[in-house]
GROMACS .gro file of C-alpha atoms in nm:
model
  136
    1UNK     CA    1  12.199  10.639   8.591
    2UNK     CA    2  11.934  10.905   8.564
    3UNK     CA    3  11.775  11.086   8.856
    4UNK     CA    4  11.452  10.893   8.788
    5UNK     CA    5  11.642  10.564   8.808
    6UNK     CA    6  11.801  10.668   9.137
    7UNK     CA    7  11.456  10.755   9.276
    8UNK     CA    8  11.294  10.427   9.172
    9UNK     CA    9  11.585  10.240   9.333
   10UNK     CA   10  11.532  10.446   9.651
   11UNK     CA   11  11.163  10.351   9.639
   12UNK     CA   12  11.258   9.983   9.598
   13UNK     CA   13  11.488  10.007   9.902
   14UNK     CA   14  11.205  10.163  10.104
   15UNK     CA   15  10.973   9.879  10.002
   16UNK     CA   16  11.241   9.628  10.094
   17UNK     CA   17  11.276   9.792  10.436
   18UNK     CA   18  10.913   9.693  10.504
   19UNK     CA   19  10.969   9.338  10.379
   20UNK     CA   20  10.804   9.373  10.040
   21UNK     CA   21  10.836   9.055   9.839
   22UNK     CA   22  10.926   8.988   9.475
   23UNK     CA   23  11.050   9.341   9.408
   24UNK     CA   24  11.087   9.404   9.035
   25UNK     CA   25  11.169   9.725   8.849
   26UNK     CA   26  11.066   9.736   8.484
   27UNK     CA   27  11.202   9.995   8.240
   28UNK     CA   28  10.890  10.075   8.037
   29UNK     CA   29  11.033  10.392   7.878
   30UNK     CA   30  11.039  10.231   7.532
   31UNK     CA   31  10.680  10.109   7.561
   32UNK     CA   32  10.517  10.411   7.729
   33UNK     CA   33  10.555  10.786   7.697
   34UNK     CA   34  10.382  10.863   8.030
   35UNK     CA   35  10.639  10.701   8.263
   36UNK     CA   36  10.983  10.539   8.260
   37UNK     CA   37  10.965  10.269   8.526
   38UNK     CA   38  10.724  10.042   8.709
   39UNK     CA   39  10.825   9.928   9.056
   40UNK     CA   40  10.622   9.617   9.138
   41UNK     CA   41  10.621   9.447   9.476
   42UNK     CA   42  10.385   9.243   9.688
   43UNK     CA   43  10.278   9.178  10.044
   44UNK     CA   44  10.095   8.903  10.229
   45UNK     CA   45   9.807   9.114  10.366
   46UNK     CA   46   9.628   9.447  10.325
   47UNK     CA   47   9.795   9.608  10.625
   48UNK     CA   48  10.140   9.530  10.489
   49UNK     CA   49  10.040   9.666  10.145
   50UNK     CA   50   9.952   9.999  10.309
   51UNK     CA   51  10.263   9.992  10.529
   52UNK     CA   52  10.492   9.941  10.229
   53UNK     CA   53  10.321  10.220  10.032
   54UNK     CA   54  10.343  10.451  10.335
   55UNK     CA   55  10.716  10.379  10.376
   56UNK     CA   56  10.792  10.444  10.010
   57UNK     CA   57  10.601  10.773  10.025
   58UNK     CA   58  10.765  10.871  10.356
   59UNK     CA   59  11.121  10.807  10.240
   60UNK     CA   60  11.072  10.984   9.908
   61UNK     CA   61  10.897  11.279  10.074
   62UNK     CA   62  11.201  11.315  10.302
   63UNK     CA   63  11.412  11.385   9.991
   64UNK     CA   64  11.156  11.621   9.839
   65UNK     CA   65  10.960  11.383   9.614
   66UNK     CA   66  10.583  11.363   9.654
   67UNK     CA   67  10.352  11.141   9.450
   68UNK     CA   68  10.137  11.306   9.187
   69UNK     CA   69   9.859  11.073   9.298
   70UNK     CA   70   9.793  10.777   9.526
   71UNK     CA   71   9.518  10.523   9.459
   72UNK     CA   72   9.383  10.201   9.610
   73UNK     CA   73   9.430  10.301   9.972
   74UNK     CA   74   9.085  10.201  10.097
   75UNK     CA   75   9.090   9.840   9.976
   76UNK     CA   76   9.458   9.781  10.046
   77UNK     CA   77   9.483   9.519   9.773
   78UNK     CA   78   9.674   9.727   9.517
   79UNK     CA   79   9.813  10.068   9.612
   80UNK     CA   80   9.952  10.276   9.329
   81UNK     CA   81  10.188  10.570   9.383
   82UNK     CA   82  10.238  10.778   9.070
   83UNK     CA   83  10.561  10.980   9.073
   84UNK     CA   84  10.525  11.064   8.700
   85UNK     CA   85  10.874  10.934   8.605
   86UNK     CA   86  10.793  10.604   8.774
   87UNK     CA   87  10.491  10.428   8.920
   88UNK     CA   88  10.500  10.214   9.233
   89UNK     CA   89  10.258   9.919   9.240
   90UNK     CA   90  10.223   9.757   9.583
   91UNK     CA   91  10.009   9.447   9.544
   92UNK     CA   92   9.850   9.198   9.777
   93UNK     CA   93  10.009   8.873   9.659
   94UNK     CA   94   9.675   8.742   9.520
   95UNK     CA   95   9.620   9.055   9.308
   96UNK     CA   96   9.977   9.046   9.186
   97UNK     CA   97   9.936   8.692   9.061
   98UNK     CA   98   9.601   8.777   8.902
   99UNK     CA   99   9.708   9.094   8.718
  100UNK     CA  100  10.061   8.966   8.641
  101UNK     CA  101  10.207   9.297   8.523
  102UNK     CA  102  10.541   9.132   8.455
  103UNK     CA  103  10.373   8.918   8.188
  104UNK     CA  104  10.185   9.215   8.042
  105UNK     CA  105  10.509   9.412   8.018
  106UNK     CA  106  10.734   9.115   7.938
  107UNK     CA  107  10.908   9.310   7.662
  108UNK     CA  108  11.030   9.568   7.916
  109UNK     CA  109  11.386   9.552   8.042
  110UNK     CA  110  11.427   9.455   8.408
  111UNK     CA  111  11.639   9.695   8.613
  112UNK     CA  112  11.873   9.509   8.849
  113UNK     CA  113  11.769   9.531   9.212
  114UNK     CA  114  11.872   9.293   9.483
  115UNK     CA  115  11.627   9.280   9.769
  116UNK     CA  116  11.806   9.391  10.079
  117UNK     CA  117  11.772   9.293  10.439
  118UNK     CA  118  11.559   9.531  10.638
  119UNK     CA  119  11.735   9.844  10.755
  120UNK     CA  120  11.771   9.739  11.123
  121UNK     CA  121  11.945   9.417  11.021
  122UNK     CA  122  12.173   9.604  10.779
  123UNK     CA  123  12.273   9.854  11.049
  124UNK     CA  124  12.351   9.574  11.296
  125UNK     CA  125  12.562   9.392  11.035
  126UNK     CA  126  12.746   9.712  10.942
  127UNK     CA  127  12.824   9.776  11.309
  128UNK     CA  128  12.955   9.420  11.353
  129UNK     CA  129  13.195   9.440  11.057
  130UNK     CA  130  13.469   9.643  11.234
  131UNK     CA  131  13.458   9.412  11.536
  132UNK     CA  132  13.492   9.109  11.309
  133UNK     CA  133  13.786   9.273  11.128
  134UNK     CA  134  13.961   9.350  11.460
  135UNK     CA  135  13.925   8.988  11.570
  136UNK     CA  136  14.131   8.863  11.276
   0.00000   0.00000   0.00000
């Protein structure tokens, strides 16, 4: 995996932490020269769209990655974070269905990503595993 792929997966995990829905990563490197991946996810309302975008930006900033640009903040219906090697699209579910980027880029390869439980749930489950193992 490339560093760009690792970063887009980190961004997907951050989106998942804030309960983003229908997370898809498209490899558009063969179709576009300006970026390698699109991370597409959706939320039920404008506040959650902003929250997801904020979390992605926060977690990537913590590891030294800042977006080249951020757009769509005011409306909160489609926030775009451009990290050059990949672009994060956080959609309100209505806009996602309307623009249907997956259909527009249907010839792009889908990168495997399994949506994860939010971080608090994962930590609780990880802490319970040793206790469950001791009980057997």
